[in-house]
Amino acid sequence: MLLNVALVLGTFLFMEGVAWFTHKYVMHGFLWSWHRDHHNHHKGFFEINDLFAVVFALTAISLIGTGVAYPELDYLTWIGAGVTLYGFFYFMFHDIIVHRRVKVKLDTSGRYMQRIMRAHYIHHKVHTKEGAEAFGFLYAPKKYDRPVKSDSKSTKAQT
C-alpha cells in the first residue's frame, strides 16, 4: 500500500519534469504545429494543442490497463494513476484557472498561485516557437514572485 502511494506521488512529481521537457523541446520544438494555436488567438473552444492532453491520457490509460491486465505489472497501474493525477491538476491550473476555458470562480490570491500564474502569463507573451521562458506548469522559480512594494511612509520615517 505504501509503495503504491509512493509510486503515485513520485510519478506526479516526476511528471512536472516530463511536462517541462515536453513543453520546451516538443511543444516549442518539432510539434510547434500542434502548440502554435495555444499561443495565438483562435476561434472555438478546442485547440490543436489539446492533442497533447489526448497523448498523455492515452499514456495513462495504457499504463493503468496494462497494470490491471497483468498482475505481475500492477505497479504500472499506480504509475498511470500518478500521470492521471498530474493531468487533473494540470487541467485545473492551466485550463480552468489560468486560461479560464471553464468559467469557475476560484481564489487565486495566494503567493503560490500568483507565482505560477505570472510565470505562465510571461510564457504567453511570446507568440512564436522561439524566445519563450517558464515552461513549467505547477512549479515556477521564485524569480516569478512579484517584489513586495515598500511602504513609502515607513521608509521615510526610518530615514
PDB file of N, CA and C in Angstrom, residues 50-135:
ATOM      1  N   ASP A  50      -4.740  20.678 -27.724  1.00  0.00           N
ATOM      2  CA  ASP A  50      -5.410  19.696 -26.863  1.00  0.00           C
ATOM      3  C   ASP A  50      -5.013  18.257 -27.208  1.00  0.00           C
ATOM      4  N   LEU A  51      -4.414  18.053 -28.372  1.00  0.00           N
ATOM      5  CA  LEU A  51      -3.933  16.716 -28.722  1.00  0.00           C
ATOM      6  C   LEU A  51      -2.886  16.223 -27.729  1.00  0.00           C
ATOM      7  N   PHE A  52      -2.127  17.152 -27.122  1.00  0.00           N
ATOM      8  CA  PHE A  52      -1.146  16.741 -26.112  1.00  0.00           C
ATOM      9  C   PHE A  52      -1.850  16.096 -24.919  1.00  0.00           C
ATOM     10  N   ALA A  53      -2.995  16.629 -24.521  1.00  0.00           N
ATOM     11  CA  ALA A  53      -3.762  16.027 -23.422  1.00  0.00           C
ATOM     12  C   ALA A  53      -4.221  14.628 -23.808  1.00  0.00           C
ATOM     13  N   VAL A  54      -4.602  14.452 -25.057  1.00  0.00           N
ATOM     14  CA  VAL A  54      -5.032  13.138 -25.530  1.00  0.00           C
ATOM     15  C   VAL A  54      -3.859  12.149 -25.459  1.00  0.00           C
ATOM     16  N   VAL A  55      -2.676  12.580 -25.877  1.00  0.00           N
ATOM     17  CA  VAL A  55      -1.489  11.716 -25.835  1.00  0.00           C
ATOM     18  C   VAL A  55      -1.188  11.298 -24.396  1.00  0.00           C
ATOM     19  N   PHE A  56      -1.200  12.259 -23.468  1.00  0.00           N
ATOM     20  CA  PHE A  56      -0.915  11.925 -22.066  1.00  0.00           C
ATOM     21  C   PHE A  56      -2.024  11.062 -21.465  1.00  0.00           C
ATOM     22  N   ALA A  57      -3.279  11.314 -21.846  1.00  0.00           N
ATOM     23  CA  ALA A  57      -4.388  10.489 -21.349  1.00  0.00           C
ATOM     24  C   ALA A  57      -4.264   9.058 -21.854  1.00  0.00           C
ATOM     25  N   LEU A  58      -3.932   8.891 -23.126  1.00  0.00           N
ATOM     26  CA  LEU A  58      -3.752   7.546 -23.679  1.00  0.00           C
ATOM     27  C   LEU A  58      -2.583   6.830 -23.008  1.00  0.00           C
ATOM     28  N   THR A  59      -1.536   7.581 -22.667  1.00  0.00           N
ATOM     29  CA  THR A  59      -0.403   7.006 -21.937  1.00  0.00           C
ATOM     30  C   THR A  59      -0.861   6.493 -20.578  1.00  0.00           C
ATOM     31  N   ALA A  60      -1.606   7.316 -19.841  1.00  0.00           N
ATOM     32  CA  ALA A  60      -2.103   6.916 -18.519  1.00  0.00           C
ATOM     33  C   ALA A  60      -3.039   5.724 -18.627  1.00  0.00           C
ATOM     34  N   ILE A  61      -3.945   5.761 -19.587  1.00  0.00           N
ATOM     35  CA  ILE A  61      -4.888   4.652 -19.780  1.00  0.00           C
ATOM     36  C   ILE A  61      -4.136   3.358 -20.105  1.00  0.00           C
ATOM     37  N   SER A  62      -3.130   3.453 -20.945  1.00  0.00           N
ATOM     38  CA  SER A  62      -2.341   2.270 -21.305  1.00  0.00           C
ATOM     39  C   SER A  62      -1.609   1.701 -20.102  1.00  0.00           C
ATOM     40  N   LEU A  63      -1.023   2.579 -19.287  1.00  0.00           N
ATOM     41  CA  LEU A  63      -0.322   2.120 -18.087  1.00  0.00           C
ATOM     42  C   LEU A  63      -1.280   1.437 -17.121  1.00  0.00           C
ATOM     43  N   ILE A  64      -2.418   2.084 -16.861  1.00  0.00           N
ATOM     44  CA  ILE A  64      -3.409   1.512 -15.940  1.00  0.00           C
ATOM     45  C   ILE A  64      -3.949   0.196 -16.491  1.00  0.00           C
ATOM     46  N   GLY A  65      -4.314   0.179 -17.751  1.00  0.00           N
ATOM     47  CA  GLY A  65      -4.853  -1.032 -18.364  1.00  0.00           C
ATOM     48  C   GLY A  65      -3.865  -2.185 -18.345  1.00  0.00           C
ATOM     49  N   THR A  66      -2.611  -1.911 -18.643  1.00  0.00           N
ATOM     50  CA  THR A  66      -1.589  -2.959 -18.618  1.00  0.00           C
ATOM     51  C   THR A  66      -1.397  -3.483 -17.200  1.00  0.00           C
ATOM     52  N   GLY A  67      -1.360  -2.571 -16.226  1.00  0.00           N
ATOM     53  CA  GLY A  67      -1.198  -2.982 -14.834  1.00  0.00           C
ATOM     54  C   GLY A  67      -2.352  -3.816 -14.317  1.00  0.00           C
ATOM     55  N   VAL A  68      -3.555  -3.530 -14.786  1.00  0.00           N
ATOM     56  CA  VAL A  68      -4.739  -4.306 -14.382  1.00  0.00           C
ATOM     57  C   VAL A  68      -4.749  -5.661 -15.099  1.00  0.00           C
ATOM     58  N   ALA A  69      -4.403  -5.671 -16.369  1.00  0.00           N
ATOM     59  CA  ALA A  69      -4.451  -6.905 -17.172  1.00  0.00           C
ATOM     60  C   ALA A  69      -3.368  -7.906 -16.773  1.00  0.00           C
ATOM     61  N   TYR A  70      -2.238  -7.406 -16.340  1.00  0.00           N
ATOM     62  CA  TYR A  70      -1.104  -8.266 -15.982  1.00  0.00           C
ATOM     63  C   TYR A  70      -0.719  -8.003 -14.528  1.00  0.00           C
ATOM     64  N   PRO A  71      -1.222  -8.813 -13.609  1.00  0.00           N
ATOM     65  CA  PRO A  71      -0.974  -8.592 -12.178  1.00  0.00           C
ATOM     66  C   PRO A  71       0.502  -8.461 -11.810  1.00  0.00           C
ATOM     67  N   GLU A  72       1.378  -9.139 -12.542  1.00  0.00           N
ATOM     68  CA  GLU A  72       2.815  -9.013 -12.245  1.00  0.00           C
ATOM     69  C   GLU A  72       3.346  -7.620 -12.590  1.00  0.00           C
ATOM     70  N   LEU A  73       2.575  -6.848 -13.338  1.00  0.00           N
ATOM     71  CA  LEU A  73       2.949  -5.469 -13.694  1.00  0.00           C
ATOM     72  C   LEU A  73       2.016  -4.456 -13.027  1.00  0.00           C
ATOM     73  N   ASP A  74       1.446  -4.836 -11.877  1.00  0.00           N
ATOM     74  CA  ASP A  74       0.456  -3.967 -11.229  1.00  0.00           C
ATOM     75  C   ASP A  74       1.012  -2.596 -10.849  1.00  0.00           C
ATOM     76  N   TYR A  75       2.322  -2.477 -10.704  1.00  0.00           N
ATOM     77  CA  TYR A  75       2.919  -1.176 -10.402  1.00  0.00           C
ATOM     78  C   TYR A  75       2.620  -0.153 -11.498  1.00  0.00           C
ATOM     79  N   LEU A  76       2.402  -0.623 -12.730  1.00  0.00           N
ATOM     80  CA  LEU A  76       2.077   0.299 -13.829  1.00  0.00           C
ATOM     81  C   LEU A  76       0.737   0.990 -13.600  1.00  0.00           C
ATOM     82  N   THR A  77      -0.173   0.305 -12.896  1.00  0.00           N
ATOM     83  CA  THR A  77      -1.462   0.914 -12.555  1.00  0.00           C
ATOM     84  C   THR A  77      -1.238   2.165 -11.718  1.00  0.00           C
ATOM     85  N   TRP A  78      -0.338   2.074 -10.756  1.00  0.00           N
ATOM     86  CA  TRP A  78      -0.091   3.200  -9.841  1.00  0.00           C
ATOM     87  C   TRP A  78       0.694   4.311 -10.523  1.00  0.00           C
ATOM     88  N   ILE A  79       1.576   3.947 -11.436  1.00  0.00           N
ATOM     89  CA  ILE A  79       2.275   4.965 -12.224  1.00  0.00           C
ATOM     90  C   ILE A  79       1.258   5.683 -13.116  1.00  0.00           C
ATOM     91  N   GLY A  80       0.369   4.917 -13.735  1.00  0.00           N
ATOM     92  CA  GLY A  80      -0.696   5.522 -14.545  1.00  0.00           C
ATOM     93  C   GLY A  80      -1.594   6.428 -13.723  1.00  0.00           C
ATOM     94  N   ALA A  81      -1.845   6.042 -12.469  1.00  0.00           N
ATOM     95  CA  ALA A  81      -2.648   6.886 -11.576  1.00  0.00           C
ATOM     96  C   ALA A  81      -1.917   8.197 -11.283  1.00  0.00           C
ATOM     97  N   GLY A  82      -0.595   8.144 -11.147  1.00  0.00           N
ATOM     98  CA  GLY A  82       0.190   9.366 -10.930  1.00  0.00           C
ATOM     99  C   GLY A  82       0.144  10.293 -12.131  1.00  0.00           C
ATOM    100  N   VAL A  83       0.210   9.716 -13.331  1.00  0.00           N
ATOM    101  CA  VAL A  83       0.094  10.513 -14.566  1.00  0.00           C
ATOM    102  C   VAL A  83      -1.295  11.146 -14.621  1.00  0.00           C
ATOM    103  N   THR A  84      -2.309  10.373 -14.266  1.00  0.00           N
ATOM    104  CA  THR A  84      -3.692  10.880 -14.261  1.00  0.00           C
ATOM    105  C   THR A  84      -3.857  12.007 -13.248  1.00  0.00           C
ATOM    106  N   LEU A  85      -3.304  11.834 -12.056  1.00  0.00           N
ATOM    107  CA  LEU A  85      -3.388  12.866 -11.018  1.00  0.00           C
ATOM    108  C   LEU A  85      -2.728  14.161 -11.499  1.00  0.00           C
ATOM    109  N   TYR A  86      -1.553  14.030 -12.119  1.00  0.00           N
ATOM    110  CA  TYR A  86      -0.884  15.216 -12.660  1.00  0.00           C
ATOM    111  C   TYR A  86      -1.762  15.863 -13.729  1.00  0.00           C
ATOM    112  N   GLY A  87      -2.348  15.060 -14.589  1.00  0.00           N
ATOM    113  CA  GLY A  87      -3.224  15.585 -15.636  1.00  0.00           C
ATOM    114  C   GLY A  87      -4.402  16.351 -15.064  1.00  0.00           C
ATOM    115  N   PHE A  88      -4.967  15.850 -13.981  1.00  0.00           N
ATOM    116  CA  PHE A  88      -6.076  16.539 -13.325  1.00  0.00           C
ATOM    117  C   PHE A  88      -5.631  17.906 -12.803  1.00  0.00           C
ATOM    118  N   PHE A  89      -4.504  17.949 -12.097  1.00  0.00           N
ATOM    119  CA  PHE A  89      -4.015  19.225 -11.574  1.00  0.00           C
ATOM    120  C   PHE A  89      -3.616  20.170 -12.698  1.00  0.00           C
ATOM    121  N   TYR A  90      -3.012  19.633 -13.748  1.00  0.00           N
ATOM    122  CA  TYR A  90      -2.669  20.440 -14.914  1.00  0.00           C
ATOM    123  C   TYR A  90      -3.934  21.068 -15.501  1.00  0.00           C
ATOM    124  N   PHE A  91      -4.973  20.266 -15.702  1.00  0.00           N
ATOM    125  CA  PHE A  91      -6.229  20.769 -16.260  1.00  0.00           C
ATOM    126  C   PHE A  91      -6.809  21.863 -15.362  1.00  0.00           C
ATOM    127  N   MET A  92      -6.830  21.622 -14.065  1.00  0.00           N
ATOM    128  CA  MET A  92      -7.363  22.618 -13.122  1.00  0.00           C
ATOM    129  C   MET A  92      -6.572  23.928 -13.218  1.00  0.00           C
ATOM    130  N   PHE A  93      -5.266  23.823 -13.155  1.00  0.00           N
ATOM    131  CA  PHE A  93      -4.439  25.027 -13.179  1.00  0.00           C
ATOM    132  C   PHE A  93      -4.439  25.681 -14.552  1.00  0.00           C
ATOM    133  N   HIS A  94      -4.045  24.950 -15.552  1.00  0.00           N
ATOM    134  CA  HIS A  94      -3.800  25.534 -16.867  1.00  0.00           C
ATOM    135  C   HIS A  94      -5.082  25.930 -17.594  1.00  0.00           C
ATOM    136  N   ASP A  95      -6.025  25.030 -17.668  1.00  0.00           N
ATOM    137  CA  ASP A  95      -7.218  25.293 -18.472  1.00  0.00           C
ATOM    138  C   ASP A  95      -8.303  26.055 -17.712  1.00  0.00           C
ATOM    139  N   ILE A  96      -8.456  25.786 -16.432  1.00  0.00           N
ATOM    140  CA  ILE A  96      -9.518  26.447 -15.675  1.00  0.00           C
ATOM    141  C   ILE A  96      -9.035  27.736 -15.021  1.00  0.00           C
ATOM    142  N   ILE A  97      -7.942  27.672 -14.282  1.00  0.00           N
ATOM    143  CA  ILE A  97      -7.503  28.855 -13.528  1.00  0.00           C
ATOM    144  C   ILE A  97      -6.811  29.886 -14.416  1.00  0.00           C
ATOM    145  N   VAL A  98      -5.852  29.467 -15.212  1.00  0.00           N
ATOM    146  CA  VAL A  98      -5.076  30.437 -15.999  1.00  0.00           C
ATOM    147  C   VAL A  98      -5.824  30.882 -17.252  1.00  0.00           C
ATOM    148  N   HIS A  99      -6.251  29.940 -18.069  1.00  0.00           N
ATOM    149  CA  HIS A  99      -6.855  30.307 -19.357  1.00  0.00           C
ATOM    150  C   HIS A  99      -8.371  30.444 -19.309  1.00  0.00           C
ATOM    151  N   ARG A 100      -8.976  30.132 -18.183  1.00  0.00           N
ATOM    152  CA  ARG A 100     -10.427  30.315 -17.975  1.00  0.00           C
ATOM    153  C   ARG A 100     -11.262  29.661 -19.078  1.00  0.00           C
ATOM    154  N   ARG A 101     -10.838  28.471 -19.516  1.00  0.00           N
ATOM    155  CA  ARG A 101     -11.605  27.754 -20.542  1.00  0.00           C
ATOM    156  C   ARG A 101     -12.906  27.222 -19.975  1.00  0.00           C
ATOM    157  N   VAL A 102     -12.940  27.020 -18.677  1.00  0.00           N
ATOM    158  CA  VAL A 102     -14.157  26.661 -17.969  1.00  0.00           C
ATOM    159  C   VAL A 102     -14.338  27.743 -16.913  1.00  0.00           C
ATOM    160  N   LYS A 103     -15.481  28.398 -16.927  1.00  0.00           N
ATOM    161  CA  LYS A 103     -15.712  29.551 -16.047  1.00  0.00           C
ATOM    162  C   LYS A 103     -16.101  29.091 -14.640  1.00  0.00           C
ATOM    163  N   VAL A 104     -15.136  29.163 -13.731  1.00  0.00           N
ATOM    164  CA  VAL A 104     -15.352  28.823 -12.334  1.00  0.00           C
ATOM    165  C   VAL A 104     -14.651  29.892 -11.499  1.00  0.00           C
ATOM    166  N   LYS A 105     -15.325  30.391 -10.494  1.00  0.00           N
ATOM    167  CA  LYS A 105     -14.713  31.415  -9.638  1.00  0.00           C
ATOM    168  C   LYS A 105     -13.852  30.726  -8.584  1.00  0.00           C
ATOM    169  N   LEU A 106     -12.565  31.021  -8.608  1.00  0.00           N
ATOM    170  CA  LEU A 106     -11.619  30.448  -7.652  1.00  0.00           C
ATOM    171  C   LEU A 106     -10.741  31.555  -7.081  1.00  0.00           C
ATOM    172  N   ASP A 107     -10.340  31.396  -5.843  1.00  0.00           N
ATOM    173  CA  ASP A 107      -9.441  32.356  -5.209  1.00  0.00           C
ATOM    174  C   ASP A 107      -8.017  32.066  -5.667  1.00  0.00           C
ATOM    175  N   THR A 108      -7.412  33.007  -6.368  1.00  0.00           N
ATOM    176  CA  THR A 108      -6.044  32.841  -6.862  1.00  0.00           C
ATOM    177  C   THR A 108      -5.111  33.877  -6.254  1.00  0.00           C
ATOM    178  N   SER A 109      -5.477  34.383  -5.087  1.00  0.00           N
ATOM    179  CA  SER A 109      -4.697  35.466  -4.492  1.00  0.00           C
ATOM    180  C   SER A 109      -3.477  34.982  -3.709  1.00  0.00           C
ATOM    181  N   GLY A 110      -3.350  33.693  -3.482  1.00  0.00           N
ATOM    182  CA  GLY A 110      -2.212  33.168  -2.723  1.00  0.00           C
ATOM    183  C   GLY A 110      -0.899  33.342  -3.470  1.00  0.00           C
ATOM    184  N   ARG A 111       0.174  33.362  -2.708  1.00  0.00           N
ATOM    185  CA  ARG A 111       1.503  33.604  -3.278  1.00  0.00           C
ATOM    186  C   ARG A 111       1.881  32.543  -4.323  1.00  0.00           C
ATOM    187  N   TYR A 112       1.620  31.275  -4.016  1.00  0.00           N
ATOM    188  CA  TYR A 112       1.935  30.199  -4.958  1.00  0.00           C
ATOM    189  C   TYR A 112       1.171  30.387  -6.262  1.00  0.00           C
ATOM    190  N   MET A 113      -0.135  30.596  -6.166  1.00  0.00           N
ATOM    191  CA  MET A 113      -0.947  30.753  -7.376  1.00  0.00           C
ATOM    192  C   MET A 113      -0.495  31.974  -8.175  1.00  0.00           C
ATOM    193  N   GLN A 114      -0.216  33.056  -7.497  1.00  0.00           N
ATOM    194  CA  GLN A 114       0.233  34.261  -8.194  1.00  0.00           C
ATOM    195  C   GLN A 114       1.552  34.009  -8.927  1.00  0.00           C
ATOM    196  N   ARG A 115       2.453  33.268  -8.300  1.00  0.00           N
ATOM    197  CA  ARG A 115       3.753  32.995  -8.917  1.00  0.00           C
ATOM    198  C   ARG A 115       3.594  32.141 -10.172  1.00  0.00           C
ATOM    199  N   ILE A 116       2.863  31.036 -10.077  1.00  0.00           N
ATOM    200  CA  ILE A 116       2.781  30.174 -11.256  1.00  0.00           C
ATOM    201  C   ILE A 116       1.929  30.803 -12.353  1.00  0.00           C
ATOM    202  N   MET A 117       0.935  31.586 -11.966  1.00  0.00           N
ATOM    203  CA  MET A 117       0.140  32.275 -12.991  1.00  0.00           C
ATOM    204  C   MET A 117       0.988  33.328 -13.698  1.00  0.00           C
ATOM    205  N   ARG A 118       1.760  34.076 -12.949  1.00  0.00           N
ATOM    206  CA  ARG A 118       2.629  35.108 -13.546  1.00  0.00           C
ATOM    207  C   ARG A 118       3.635  34.463 -14.496  1.00  0.00           C
ATOM    208  N   ALA A 119       4.232  33.355 -14.079  1.00  0.00           N
ATOM    209  CA  ALA A 119       5.196  32.670 -14.948  1.00  0.00           C
ATOM    210  C   ALA A 119       4.521  32.228 -16.247  1.00  0.00           C
ATOM    211  N   HIS A 120       3.313  31.725 -16.136  1.00  0.00           N
ATOM    212  CA  HIS A 120       2.614  31.266 -17.341  1.00  0.00           C
ATOM    213  C   HIS A 120       2.236  32.436 -18.244  1.00  0.00           C
ATOM    214  N   TYR A 121       1.821  33.536 -17.647  1.00  0.00           N
ATOM    215  CA  TYR A 121       1.491  34.715 -18.457  1.00  0.00           C
ATOM    216  C   TYR A 121       2.740  35.252 -19.158  1.00  0.00           C
ATOM    217  N   ILE A 122       3.881  35.228 -18.467  1.00  0.00           N
ATOM    218  CA  ILE A 122       5.132  35.655 -19.093  1.00  0.00           C
ATOM    219  C   ILE A 122       5.469  34.714 -20.254  1.00  0.00           C
ATOM    220  N   HIS A 123       5.234  33.426 -20.054  1.00  0.00           N
ATOM    221  CA  HIS A 123       5.469  32.456 -21.125  1.00  0.00           C
ATOM    222  C   HIS A 123       4.631  32.808 -22.360  1.00  0.00           C
ATOM    223  N   HIS A 124       3.407  33.238 -22.135  1.00  0.00           N
ATOM    224  CA  HIS A 124       2.498  33.523 -23.250  1.00  0.00           C
ATOM    225  C   HIS A 124       2.701  34.895 -23.884  1.00  0.00           C
ATOM    226  N   LYS A 125       3.614  35.701 -23.360  1.00  0.00           N
ATOM    227  CA  LYS A 125       3.927  36.965 -24.025  1.00  0.00           C
ATOM    228  C   LYS A 125       4.583  36.716 -25.374  1.00  0.00           C
ATOM    229  N   VAL A 126       5.197  35.555 -25.536  1.00  0.00           N
ATOM    230  CA  VAL A 126       5.865  35.185 -26.784  1.00  0.00           C
ATOM    231  C   VAL A 126       4.886  34.368 -27.620  1.00  0.00           C
ATOM    232  N   HIS A 127       4.696  34.768 -28.858  1.00  0.00           N
ATOM    233  CA  HIS A 127       3.738  34.099 -29.736  1.00  0.00           C
ATOM    234  C   HIS A 127       4.422  33.285 -30.831  1.00  0.00           C
ATOM    235  N   THR A 128       5.707  33.034 -30.616  1.00  0.00           N
ATOM    236  CA  THR A 128       6.474  32.286 -31.605  1.00  0.00           C
ATOM    237  C   THR A 128       7.102  31.057 -30.945  1.00  0.00           C
ATOM    238  N   LYS A 129       7.652  30.202 -31.769  1.00  0.00           N
ATOM    239  CA  LYS A 129       8.275  28.957 -31.312  1.00  0.00           C
ATOM    240  C   LYS A 129       9.487  29.239 -30.409  1.00  0.00           C
ATOM    241  N   GLU A 130      10.261  30.257 -30.740  1.00  0.00           N
ATOM    242  CA  GLU A 130      11.481  30.583 -30.002  1.00  0.00           C
ATOM    243  C   GLU A 130      11.250  31.758 -29.057  1.00  0.00           C
ATOM    244  N   GLY A 131      12.108  31.840 -28.051  1.00  0.00           N
ATOM    245  CA  GLY A 131      12.145  33.010 -27.181  1.00  0.00           C
ATOM    246  C   GLY A 131      11.295  32.951 -25.931  1.00  0.00           C
ATOM    247  N   ALA A 132      10.547  31.877 -25.731  1.00  0.00           N
ATOM    248  CA  ALA A 132       9.695  31.784 -24.540  1.00  0.00           C
ATOM    249  C   ALA A 132      10.523  31.362 -23.330  1.00  0.00           C
ATOM    250  N   GLU A 133       9.982  31.585 -22.158  1.00  0.00           N
ATOM    251  CA  GLU A 133      10.584  31.127 -20.908  1.00  0.00           C
ATOM    252  C   GLU A 133       9.475  30.552 -20.040  1.00  0.00           C
ATOM    253  N   ALA A 134       9.836  30.029 -18.896  1.00  0.00           N
ATOM    254  CA  ALA A 134       8.879  29.486 -17.920  1.00  0.00           C
ATOM    255  C   ALA A 134       8.043  28.362 -18.521  1.00  0.00           C
ATOM    256  N   PHE A 135       8.634  27.199 -18.669  1.00  0.00           N
ATOM    257  CA  PHE A 135       7.970  26.069 -19.318  1.00  0.00           C
ATOM    258  C   PHE A 135       7.263  25.130 -18.343  1.00  0.00           C
TER     259      PHE A 135
END
